[in-house]
CSV table of C-alpha atoms in Angstrom, one decimal:
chain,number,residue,atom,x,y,z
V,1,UNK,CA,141.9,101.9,188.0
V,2,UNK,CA,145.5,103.6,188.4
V,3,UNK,CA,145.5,107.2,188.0
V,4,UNK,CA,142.9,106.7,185.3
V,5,UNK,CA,145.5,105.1,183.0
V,6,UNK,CA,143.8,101.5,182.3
V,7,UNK,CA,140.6,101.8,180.7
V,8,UNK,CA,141.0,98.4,178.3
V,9,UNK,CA,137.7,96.8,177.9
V,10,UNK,CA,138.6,93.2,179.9
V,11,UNK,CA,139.5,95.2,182.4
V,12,UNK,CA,135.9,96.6,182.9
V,13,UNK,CA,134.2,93.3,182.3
V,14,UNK,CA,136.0,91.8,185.1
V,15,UNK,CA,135.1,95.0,187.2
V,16,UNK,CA,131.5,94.8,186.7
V,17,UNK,CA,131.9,91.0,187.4
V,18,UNK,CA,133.8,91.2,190.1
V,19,UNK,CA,130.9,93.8,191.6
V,20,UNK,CA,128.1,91.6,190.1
V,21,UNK,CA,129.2,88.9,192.7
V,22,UNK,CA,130.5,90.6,195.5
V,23,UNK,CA,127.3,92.9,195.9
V,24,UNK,CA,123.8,91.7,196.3
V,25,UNK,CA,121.5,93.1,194.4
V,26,UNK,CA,117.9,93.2,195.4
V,27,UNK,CA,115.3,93.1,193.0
V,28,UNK,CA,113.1,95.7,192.3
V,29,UNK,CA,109.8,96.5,193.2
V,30,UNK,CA,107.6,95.3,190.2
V,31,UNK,CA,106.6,98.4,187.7
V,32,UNK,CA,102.7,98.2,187.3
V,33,UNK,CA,100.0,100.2,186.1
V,34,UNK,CA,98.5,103.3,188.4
V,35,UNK,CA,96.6,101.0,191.0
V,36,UNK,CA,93.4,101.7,193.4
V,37,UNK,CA,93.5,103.9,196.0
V,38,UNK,CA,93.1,101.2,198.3
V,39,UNK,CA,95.7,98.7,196.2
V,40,UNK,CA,97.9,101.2,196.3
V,41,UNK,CA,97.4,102.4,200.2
V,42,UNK,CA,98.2,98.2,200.6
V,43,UNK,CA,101.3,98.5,198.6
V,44,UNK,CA,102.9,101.5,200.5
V,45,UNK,CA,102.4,99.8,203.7
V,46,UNK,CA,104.2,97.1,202.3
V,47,UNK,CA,106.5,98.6,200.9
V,48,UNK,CA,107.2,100.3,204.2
V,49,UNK,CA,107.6,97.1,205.6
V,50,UNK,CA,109.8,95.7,203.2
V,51,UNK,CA,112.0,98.2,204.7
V,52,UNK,CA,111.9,97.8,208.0
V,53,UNK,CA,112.7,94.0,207.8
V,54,UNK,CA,115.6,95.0,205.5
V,55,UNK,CA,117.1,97.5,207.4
V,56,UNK,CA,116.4,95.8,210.9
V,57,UNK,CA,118.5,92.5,209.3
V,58,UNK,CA,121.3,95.0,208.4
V,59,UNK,CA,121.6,96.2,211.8
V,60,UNK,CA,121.3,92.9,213.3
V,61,UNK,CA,124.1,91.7,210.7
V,62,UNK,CA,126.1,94.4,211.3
V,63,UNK,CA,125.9,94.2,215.3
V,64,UNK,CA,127.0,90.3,214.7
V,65,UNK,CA,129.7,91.2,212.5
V,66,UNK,CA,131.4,93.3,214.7
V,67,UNK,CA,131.2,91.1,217.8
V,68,UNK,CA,132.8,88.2,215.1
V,69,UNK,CA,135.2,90.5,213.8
V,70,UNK,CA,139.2,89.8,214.8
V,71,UNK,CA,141.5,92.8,215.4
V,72,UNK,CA,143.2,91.5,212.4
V,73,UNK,CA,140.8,92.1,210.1
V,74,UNK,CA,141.2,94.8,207.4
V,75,UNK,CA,137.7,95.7,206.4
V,76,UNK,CA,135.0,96.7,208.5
V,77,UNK,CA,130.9,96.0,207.9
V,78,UNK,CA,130.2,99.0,206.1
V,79,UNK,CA,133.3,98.5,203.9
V,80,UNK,CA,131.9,95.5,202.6
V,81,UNK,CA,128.1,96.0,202.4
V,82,UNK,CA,126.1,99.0,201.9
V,83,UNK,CA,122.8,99.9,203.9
V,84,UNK,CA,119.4,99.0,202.4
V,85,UNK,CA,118.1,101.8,200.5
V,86,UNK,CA,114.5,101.7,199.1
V,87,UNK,CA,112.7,104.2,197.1
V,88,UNK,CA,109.3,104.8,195.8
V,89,UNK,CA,106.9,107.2,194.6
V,90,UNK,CA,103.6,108.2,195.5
V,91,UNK,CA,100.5,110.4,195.6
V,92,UNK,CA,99.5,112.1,198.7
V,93,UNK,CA,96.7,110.9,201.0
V,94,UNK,CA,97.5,107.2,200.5
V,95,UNK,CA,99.0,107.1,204.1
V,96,UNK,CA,103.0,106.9,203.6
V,97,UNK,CA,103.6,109.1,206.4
V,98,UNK,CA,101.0,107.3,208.5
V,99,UNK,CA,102.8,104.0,207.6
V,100,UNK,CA,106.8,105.1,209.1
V,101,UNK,CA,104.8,106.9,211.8
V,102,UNK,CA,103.7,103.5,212.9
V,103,UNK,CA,106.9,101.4,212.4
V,104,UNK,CA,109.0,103.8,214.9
V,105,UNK,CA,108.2,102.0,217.8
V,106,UNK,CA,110.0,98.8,216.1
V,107,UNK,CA,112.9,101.1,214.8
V,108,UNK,CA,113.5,102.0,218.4
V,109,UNK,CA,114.3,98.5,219.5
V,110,UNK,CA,117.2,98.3,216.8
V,111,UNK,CA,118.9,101.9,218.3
V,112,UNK,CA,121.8,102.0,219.5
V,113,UNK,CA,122.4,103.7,223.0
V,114,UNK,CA,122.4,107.6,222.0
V,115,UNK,CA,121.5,107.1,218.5
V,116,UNK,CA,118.3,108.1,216.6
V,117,UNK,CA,115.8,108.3,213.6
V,118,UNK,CA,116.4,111.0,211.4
V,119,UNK,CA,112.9,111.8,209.4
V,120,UNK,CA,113.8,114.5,206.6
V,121,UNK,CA,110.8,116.7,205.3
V,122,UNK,CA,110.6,119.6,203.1
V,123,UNK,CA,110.3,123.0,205.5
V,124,UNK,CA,110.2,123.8,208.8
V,125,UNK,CA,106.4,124.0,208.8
V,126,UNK,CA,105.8,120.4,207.5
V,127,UNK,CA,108.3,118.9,210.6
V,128,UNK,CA,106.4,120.7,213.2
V,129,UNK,CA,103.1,119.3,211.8
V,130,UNK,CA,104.7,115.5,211.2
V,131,UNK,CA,106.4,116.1,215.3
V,132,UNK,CA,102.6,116.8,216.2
V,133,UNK,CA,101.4,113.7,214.3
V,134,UNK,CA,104.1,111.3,215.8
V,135,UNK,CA,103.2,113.4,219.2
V,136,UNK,CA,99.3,112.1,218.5
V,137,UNK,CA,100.7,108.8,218.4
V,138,UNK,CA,102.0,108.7,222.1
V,139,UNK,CA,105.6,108.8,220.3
V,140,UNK,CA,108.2,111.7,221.3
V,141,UNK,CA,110.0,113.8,218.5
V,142,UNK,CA,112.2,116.8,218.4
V,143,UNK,CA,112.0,119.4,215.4
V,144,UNK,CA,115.8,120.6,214.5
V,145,UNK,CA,115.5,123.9,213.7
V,146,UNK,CA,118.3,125.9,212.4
V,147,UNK,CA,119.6,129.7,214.1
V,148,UNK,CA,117.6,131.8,211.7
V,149,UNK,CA,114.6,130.3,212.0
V,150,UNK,CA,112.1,131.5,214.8
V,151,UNK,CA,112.6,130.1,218.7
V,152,UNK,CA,109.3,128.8,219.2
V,153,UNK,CA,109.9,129.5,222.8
V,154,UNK,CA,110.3,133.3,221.6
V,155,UNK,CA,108.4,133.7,218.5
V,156,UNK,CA,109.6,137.2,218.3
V,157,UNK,CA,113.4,136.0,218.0
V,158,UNK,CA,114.9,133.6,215.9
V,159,UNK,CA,117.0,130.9,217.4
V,160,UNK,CA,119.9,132.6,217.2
V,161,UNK,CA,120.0,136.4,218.1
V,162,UNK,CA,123.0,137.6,216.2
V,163,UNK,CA,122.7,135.2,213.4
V,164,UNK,CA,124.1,137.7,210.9
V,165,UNK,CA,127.2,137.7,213.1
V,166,UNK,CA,127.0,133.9,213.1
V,167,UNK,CA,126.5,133.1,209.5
V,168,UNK,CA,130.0,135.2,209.3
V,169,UNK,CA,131.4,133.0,212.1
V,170,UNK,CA,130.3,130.0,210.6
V,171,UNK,CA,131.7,130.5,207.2
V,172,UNK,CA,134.8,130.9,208.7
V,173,UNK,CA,134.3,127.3,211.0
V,174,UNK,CA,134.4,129.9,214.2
V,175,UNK,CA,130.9,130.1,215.2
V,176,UNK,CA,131.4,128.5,218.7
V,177,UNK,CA,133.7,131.6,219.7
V,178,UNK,CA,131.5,133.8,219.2
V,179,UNK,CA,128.6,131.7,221.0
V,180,UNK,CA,131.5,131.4,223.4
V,181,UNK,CA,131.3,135.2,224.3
V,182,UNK,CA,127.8,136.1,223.3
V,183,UNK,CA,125.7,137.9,225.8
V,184,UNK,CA,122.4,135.8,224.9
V,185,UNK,CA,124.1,132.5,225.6
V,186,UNK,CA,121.5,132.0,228.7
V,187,UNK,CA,118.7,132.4,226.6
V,188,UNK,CA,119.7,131.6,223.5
V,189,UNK,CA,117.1,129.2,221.4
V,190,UNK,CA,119.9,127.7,219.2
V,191,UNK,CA,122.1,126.6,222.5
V,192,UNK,CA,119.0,125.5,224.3
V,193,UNK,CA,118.3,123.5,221.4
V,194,UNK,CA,121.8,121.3,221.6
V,195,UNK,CA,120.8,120.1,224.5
V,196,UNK,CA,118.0,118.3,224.0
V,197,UNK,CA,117.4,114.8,223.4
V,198,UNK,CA,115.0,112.3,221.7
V,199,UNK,CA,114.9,109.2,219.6
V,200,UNK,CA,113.3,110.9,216.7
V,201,UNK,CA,114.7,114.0,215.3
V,202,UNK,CA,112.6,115.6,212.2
V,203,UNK,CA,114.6,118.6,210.1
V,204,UNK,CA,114.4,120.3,206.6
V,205,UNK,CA,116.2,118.5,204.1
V,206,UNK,CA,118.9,121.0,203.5
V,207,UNK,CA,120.5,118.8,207.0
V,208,UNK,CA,121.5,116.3,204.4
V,209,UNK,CA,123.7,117.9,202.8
V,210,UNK,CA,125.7,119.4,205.6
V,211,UNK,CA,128.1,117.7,208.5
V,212,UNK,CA,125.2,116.9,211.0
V,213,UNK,CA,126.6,117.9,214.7
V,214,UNK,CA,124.5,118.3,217.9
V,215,UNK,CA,121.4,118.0,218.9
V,216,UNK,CA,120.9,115.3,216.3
V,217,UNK,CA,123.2,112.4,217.6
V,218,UNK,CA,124.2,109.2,215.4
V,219,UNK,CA,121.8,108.1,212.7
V,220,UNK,CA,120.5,104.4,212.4
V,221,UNK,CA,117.7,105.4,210.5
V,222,UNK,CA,116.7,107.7,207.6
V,223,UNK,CA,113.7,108.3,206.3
V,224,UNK,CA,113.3,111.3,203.7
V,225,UNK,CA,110.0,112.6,203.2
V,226,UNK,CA,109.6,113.6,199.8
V,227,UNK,CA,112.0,114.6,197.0
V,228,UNK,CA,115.4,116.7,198.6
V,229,UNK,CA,117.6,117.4,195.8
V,230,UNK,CA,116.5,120.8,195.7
V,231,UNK,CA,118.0,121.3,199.1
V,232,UNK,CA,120.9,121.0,198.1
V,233,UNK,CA,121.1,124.3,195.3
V,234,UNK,CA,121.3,126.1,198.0
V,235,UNK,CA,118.0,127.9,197.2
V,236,UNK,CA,118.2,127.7,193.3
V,237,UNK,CA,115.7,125.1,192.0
V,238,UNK,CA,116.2,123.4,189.3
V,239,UNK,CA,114.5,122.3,186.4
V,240,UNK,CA,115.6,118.8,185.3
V,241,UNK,CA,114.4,118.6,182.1
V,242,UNK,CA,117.1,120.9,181.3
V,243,UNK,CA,120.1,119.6,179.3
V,244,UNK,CA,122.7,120.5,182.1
V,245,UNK,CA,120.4,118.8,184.7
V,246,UNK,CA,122.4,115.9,185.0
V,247,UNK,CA,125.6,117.2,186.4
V,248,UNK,CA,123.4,119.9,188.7
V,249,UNK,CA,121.3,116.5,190.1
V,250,UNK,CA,125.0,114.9,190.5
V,251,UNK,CA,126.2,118.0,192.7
V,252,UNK,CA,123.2,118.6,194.6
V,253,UNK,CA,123.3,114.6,195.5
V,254,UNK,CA,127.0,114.4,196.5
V,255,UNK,CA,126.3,114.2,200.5
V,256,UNK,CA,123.1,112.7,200.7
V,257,UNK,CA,123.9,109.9,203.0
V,258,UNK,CA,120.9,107.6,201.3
């Protein structure tokens, strides 16, 4: 639309038709009744699955794409098609985590050089218990923790040991000058922390909703561990059975990169 100005009702129809065709749609996962424990451990694996082949193809497509792709050419991959995105819902103990855990080995044949898995999870807590899990599993995984949170190298610090100078700092889109001319900088948890590497990097889901810098390197893959719209009220949950809980959902979802 033009500055808003044409809103005739053709118009929209051959929007949506225009969409309807140039967008594939995937169909749904069917809606049943509360299944089995065991039917329903068997559907999250495959759901799981489905996933993986999806977004496996889309990488693959997209690699070939870009190797077919002449310098002429306006648009771009992601321009024209969006990454598969697949939700679904669950109770605990039916082994969802247990499921991604166990396809990361075939997401790491998709990375690209320097990229990585991003696995979103609740708190801080929950991503040093799923890094220990994916540890059990012979798999490596870092935990990104932010500056206030406790260096688990120095329990008695947090990662950052002037992080009420640093909030300040980073407000203002300074805080590397002051990290620049702090006295901790050889020991500091948070600049130790940038430096390290891994193919799997597990955070609170607040990350989402902020411009992701280093450690955590490119993403190829997400996957978000339970609901994160609360993440991003910046500490004020939300009820949404409330009337206004539409518009609040709406803001807190505006930079989840699902």
């Amino acid at each position: 639309y033009l500055n808003h100005e044409v809103l005739d009702e053709t118009l929209d129809r051959s929007m949506a038709d225009w969409i309807g065709k140039a967008f594939t749609m995937i169909e749904g996962y069917p809606v049943e009744g509360k299944l089995s424990r065991d039917n329903a451990s068997a559907a999250i694996t495959l759901a799981v699955g489905r996933w993986v082949e999806d977004a496996v193809k889309y990488h693959r497509d997209r690699n070939d794409f870009s190797k077919k792709r002449q310098p002429i050419m306006r648009w771009t991959f992601d321009d024209l098609f969006c990454p598969p995105r697949h939700l679904f819902g669950a109770d605990v103990g039916l082994g969802k985590t247990r499921d991604y855990i166990e396809v990361l080995p075939r997401l790491f044949d998709e990375l690209k050089p320097r990229h990585a898995i991003l696995i979103t999870v609740p708190t801080h807590k929950l991503a040093g218990e799923l890094a220990a899990r994916i540890a059990a599993m012979g798999l490596e995984a870092e935990v990104y923790r932010g500056p206030r949170q406790p260096d688990p190298d120095c329990p008695e610090h947090q990662m950052c040991r002037r992080y009420d100078d640093y909030a300040v700092f980073q407000a203002a889109g300074a805080q590397s000058k002051l990290c620049n001319v702090c006295k901790h900088r050889s020991i500091c948890g948070y600049l130790r922390q940038k430096k390290q590497t891994s193919k799997v990097w597990i955070a609170p889901h607040n990350v989402l909703f902020h411009k992701r810098t280093a450690p955590i390197p490119p993403v190829d893959f997400l996957i978000i561990d339970e609901d994160p719209t609360n993440a991003g009220f910046e500490g004020q949950y939300v009820v949404l059975a409330e009337a206004d809980a539409p518009p609040k959902l709406a803001w807190a979802m505006r930079g989840l990169p699902l």
